[in-house]
Amino acid sequence: MGLIYQRKQGSSCPKPFPGDILEFPRNKYFSHFGVYYGERDGVPYVAHLTCRDAENKLLLFGRALKSEVKLDPLDLVGKKYKVRNMLDDVHPPRDYYSVVKPVIDDMLGRDVTFDILFHNSEHQATLFRYGIKKSIQIEKVYVRIVPTWKELFEKKKL
């Protein structure tokens, strides 16, 4: 009989398992996301979508053209994180070793267009784990913005 690991969803800094989505809070509104890759020489790594160079941090209309999937040590990405396998109840996670890890390995170093609304780090993490792009934090923004846009549109101010 195999071991069953129980983790409290969203608990702060639990031991992650390969394929887990990790959330790294950045500020009051947004977090950065990655997928726990596992250890190399005893060092835990995270695969995440990030800007390729430090000079490209300023986004143009929410987009950065020089982005890529990188593999970085967990501590470098962030010391505080939560396991956020937020879609497990709705979408079964894909097998890490036969599907997710090979996809991550294939994506490393490739050019990826970062887009805050349509392809951010959360979209990339859910794409790896579940095979679908979803960003719950952006959906929360839409809930607040869309009614405002609708009102402006109806008043013909947009």
mmCIF file of C-alpha atoms in Angstrom:
data_model
loop_
_atom_site.group_PDB
_atom_site.id
_atom_site.type_symbol
_atom_site.label_atom_id
_atom_site.label_comp_id
_atom_site.label_asym_id
_atom_site.label_seq_id
_atom_site.Cartn_x
_atom_site.Cartn_y
_atom_site.Cartn_z
ATOM 1 C CA MET A 1 0.000 0.000 0.000
ATOM 2 C CA GLY A 2 1.400 3.401 -0.985
ATOM 3 C CA LEU A 3 1.852 6.324 1.335
ATOM 4 C CA ILE A 4 -0.842 8.974 1.306
ATOM 5 C CA TYR A 5 0.386 12.486 1.900
ATOM 6 C CA GLN A 6 -2.102 14.972 3.235
ATOM 7 C CA ARG A 7 -1.430 18.645 2.838
ATOM 8 C CA LYS A 8 -3.554 21.550 3.791
ATOM 9 C CA GLN A 9 -4.296 23.413 0.539
ATOM 10 C CA GLY A 10 -2.727 26.842 0.633
ATOM 11 C CA SER A 11 -0.688 26.223 3.756
ATOM 12 C CA SER A 12 2.417 28.345 3.942
ATOM 13 C CA CYS A 13 5.699 26.666 2.942
ATOM 14 C CA PRO A 14 4.729 22.978 3.042
ATOM 15 C CA LYS A 15 7.090 20.477 1.464
ATOM 16 C CA PRO A 16 6.100 20.528 -2.197
ATOM 17 C CA PHE A 17 5.905 17.512 -4.483
ATOM 18 C CA PRO A 18 7.059 17.592 -8.117
ATOM 19 C CA GLY A 19 4.259 19.087 -10.222
ATOM 20 C CA ASP A 20 2.762 21.205 -7.427
ATOM 21 C CA ILE A 21 1.889 24.788 -8.304
ATOM 22 C CA LEU A 22 3.638 27.197 -5.953
ATOM 23 C CA GLU A 23 2.341 30.712 -5.290
ATOM 24 C CA PHE A 24 4.850 33.384 -4.266
ATOM 25 C CA PRO A 25 2.992 36.458 -2.941
ATOM 26 C CA ARG A 26 4.482 39.661 -4.393
ATOM 27 C CA ASN A 27 2.142 42.408 -3.170
ATOM 28 C CA LYS A 28 -1.409 42.990 -1.998
ATOM 29 C CA TYR A 29 -2.877 42.183 -5.415
ATOM 30 C CA PHE A 30 -0.588 39.846 -7.328
ATOM 31 C CA SER A 31 1.486 36.732 -6.857
ATOM 32 C CA HIS A 32 4.072 34.958 -8.978
ATOM 33 C CA PHE A 33 3.507 31.268 -9.793
ATOM 34 C CA GLY A 34 5.697 28.350 -10.736
ATOM 35 C CA VAL A 35 5.697 24.564 -10.767
ATOM 36 C CA TYR A 36 7.858 22.645 -8.328
ATOM 37 C CA TYR A 37 10.357 20.751 -10.471
ATOM 38 C CA GLY A 38 12.072 18.675 -7.819
ATOM 39 C CA GLU A 39 15.645 18.569 -6.578
ATOM 40 C CA ARG A 40 18.959 18.617 -8.370
ATOM 41 C CA ASP A 41 21.958 17.825 -6.171
ATOM 42 C CA GLY A 42 19.787 18.422 -3.097
ATOM 43 C CA VAL A 43 18.634 21.871 -4.254
ATOM 44 C CA PRO A 44 14.858 22.307 -4.842
ATOM 45 C CA TYR A 45 13.960 23.957 -8.183
ATOM 46 C CA VAL A 46 10.936 25.779 -9.603
ATOM 47 C CA ALA A 47 9.982 26.133 -13.277
ATOM 48 C CA HIS A 48 8.421 29.542 -13.867
ATOM 49 C CA LEU A 49 7.693 32.138 -16.538
ATOM 50 C CA THR A 50 9.942 35.137 -16.084
ATOM 51 C CA CYS A 51 11.537 38.044 -17.919
ATOM 52 C CA ARG A 52 14.781 37.055 -19.572
ATOM 53 C CA ASP A 53 16.791 40.087 -18.505
ATOM 54 C CA ALA A 54 16.576 42.515 -15.614
ATOM 55 C CA GLU A 55 16.307 45.534 -17.931
ATOM 56 C CA ASN A 56 13.040 44.222 -19.357
ATOM 57 C CA LYS A 57 10.995 44.522 -16.147
ATOM 58 C CA LEU A 58 8.922 47.422 -17.511
ATOM 59 C CA LEU A 59 5.993 45.945 -19.362
ATOM 60 C CA LEU A 60 4.595 47.555 -22.503
ATOM 61 C CA PHE A 61 0.795 47.434 -22.262
ATOM 62 C CA GLY A 62 1.114 44.468 -19.906
ATOM 63 C CA ARG A 63 3.426 42.578 -22.272
ATOM 64 C CA ALA A 64 7.107 41.692 -22.172
ATOM 65 C CA LEU A 65 8.467 40.138 -25.329
ATOM 66 C CA LYS A 66 11.679 38.787 -23.795
ATOM 67 C CA SER A 67 10.251 36.178 -21.459
ATOM 68 C CA GLU A 68 10.995 32.514 -21.010
ATOM 69 C CA VAL A 69 10.385 29.514 -18.803
ATOM 70 C CA LYS A 70 13.313 29.249 -16.409
ATOM 71 C CA LEU A 71 14.399 26.723 -13.845
ATOM 72 C CA ASP A 72 15.585 28.494 -10.687
ATOM 73 C CA PRO A 73 16.349 27.392 -7.125
ATOM 74 C CA LEU A 74 13.230 27.642 -4.950
ATOM 75 C CA ASP A 75 14.899 30.084 -2.527
ATOM 76 C CA LEU A 76 15.814 32.389 -5.424
ATOM 77 C CA VAL A 77 12.192 32.577 -6.627
ATOM 78 C CA GLY A 78 10.927 33.265 -3.119
ATOM 79 C CA LYS A 79 11.353 32.258 0.491
ATOM 80 C CA LYS A 80 7.603 32.438 1.205
ATOM 81 C CA TYR A 81 5.240 30.364 -0.881
ATOM 82 C CA LYS A 82 2.045 28.348 -0.734
ATOM 83 C CA VAL A 83 1.096 25.164 -2.566
ATOM 84 C CA ARG A 84 -1.818 26.207 -4.798
ATOM 85 C CA ASN A 85 -3.106 23.228 -6.750
ATOM 86 C CA MET A 86 -6.271 25.242 -7.121
ATOM 87 C CA LEU A 87 -7.905 23.336 -9.955
ATOM 88 C CA ASP A 88 -7.408 19.756 -8.727
ATOM 89 C CA ASP A 89 -11.115 19.452 -7.876
ATOM 90 C CA VAL A 90 -12.145 20.480 -11.400
ATOM 91 C CA HIS A 91 -9.269 19.290 -13.644
ATOM 92 C CA PRO A 92 -7.168 16.217 -12.938
ATOM 93 C CA PRO A 93 -3.461 17.055 -12.787
ATOM 94 C CA ARG A 94 -1.389 15.546 -15.559
ATOM 95 C CA ASP A 95 1.223 12.942 -14.655
ATOM 96 C CA TYR A 96 4.370 14.790 -13.651
ATOM 97 C CA TYR A 97 7.034 12.370 -14.853
ATOM 98 C CA SER A 98 5.501 11.313 -18.178
ATOM 99 C CA VAL A 99 3.875 14.624 -19.210
ATOM 100 C CA VAL A 100 4.671 17.725 -17.125
ATOM 101 C CA LYS A 101 8.447 17.330 -16.643
ATOM 102 C CA PRO A 102 9.113 16.618 -20.354
ATOM 103 C CA VAL A 103 6.985 19.652 -21.317
ATOM 104 C CA ILE A 104 8.904 21.859 -18.862
ATOM 105 C CA ASP A 105 12.250 20.533 -20.134
ATOM 106 C CA ASP A 106 11.149 21.264 -23.719
ATOM 107 C CA MET A 107 10.074 24.831 -22.841
ATOM 108 C CA LEU A 108 13.270 25.856 -21.006
ATOM 109 C CA GLY A 109 14.933 28.794 -22.722
ATOM 110 C CA ARG A 110 12.274 29.225 -25.416
ATOM 111 C CA ASP A 111 10.884 32.663 -26.188
ATOM 112 C CA VAL A 112 7.459 33.107 -24.597
ATOM 113 C CA THR A 113 5.383 36.276 -24.803
ATOM 114 C CA PHE A 114 4.361 37.333 -21.316
ATOM 115 C CA ASP A 115 0.974 39.018 -21.194
ATOM 116 C CA ILE A 116 -0.487 40.044 -17.832
ATOM 117 C CA LEU A 117 -4.059 39.286 -18.956
ATOM 118 C CA PHE A 118 -3.626 36.277 -21.237
ATOM 119 C CA HIS A 119 -0.314 34.551 -20.458
ATOM 120 C CA ASN A 120 1.190 35.335 -17.068
ATOM 121 C CA SER A 121 3.059 33.043 -14.659
ATOM 122 C CA GLU A 122 -0.199 31.629 -13.276
ATOM 123 C CA HIS A 123 -1.435 30.788 -16.782
ATOM 124 C CA GLN A 124 1.878 29.033 -17.462
ATOM 125 C CA ALA A 125 1.774 27.061 -14.200
ATOM 126 C CA THR A 126 -1.788 25.831 -14.788
ATOM 127 C CA LEU A 127 -0.885 24.995 -18.381
ATOM 128 C CA PHE A 128 1.942 22.784 -17.131
ATOM 129 C CA ARG A 129 -0.055 21.049 -14.380
ATOM 130 C CA TYR A 130 -3.483 20.725 -16.010
ATOM 131 C CA GLY A 131 -2.968 21.375 -19.708
ATOM 132 C CA ILE A 132 -5.207 24.478 -19.553
ATOM 133 C CA LYS A 133 -4.436 28.169 -19.095
ATOM 134 C CA LYS A 134 -6.209 29.815 -16.168
ATOM 135 C CA SER A 135 -5.420 32.768 -13.936
ATOM 136 C CA ILE A 136 -7.664 33.150 -10.912
ATOM 137 C CA GLN A 137 -5.984 36.411 -9.888
ATOM 138 C CA ILE A 138 -6.755 37.954 -13.299
ATOM 139 C CA GLU A 139 -10.346 36.669 -13.129
ATOM 140 C CA LYS A 140 -10.699 38.586 -9.839
ATOM 141 C CA VAL A 141 -9.499 41.728 -11.634
ATOM 142 C CA TYR A 142 -12.049 41.158 -14.427
ATOM 143 C CA VAL A 143 -14.870 40.944 -11.868
ATOM 144 C CA ARG A 144 -14.006 44.467 -10.708
ATOM 145 C CA ILE A 145 -13.165 46.026 -14.086
ATOM 146 C CA VAL A 146 -15.889 44.650 -16.356
ATOM 147 C CA PRO A 147 -18.832 46.321 -14.528
ATOM 148 C CA THR A 148 -16.997 49.655 -14.749
ATOM 149 C CA TRP A 149 -16.320 49.175 -18.469
ATOM 150 C CA LYS A 150 -19.943 48.125 -19.041
ATOM 151 C CA GLU A 151 -21.212 51.275 -17.345
ATOM 152 C CA LEU A 152 -18.861 53.494 -19.384
ATOM 153 C CA PHE A 153 -19.811 51.676 -22.586
ATOM 154 C CA GLU A 154 -23.539 52.117 -21.894
ATOM 155 C CA LYS A 155 -22.983 55.837 -21.267
ATOM 156 C CA LYS A 156 -21.004 55.939 -24.549
ATOM 157 C CA LYS A 157 -17.879 57.132 -22.756
ATOM 158 C CA LEU A 158 -15.795 54.158 -23.834
#
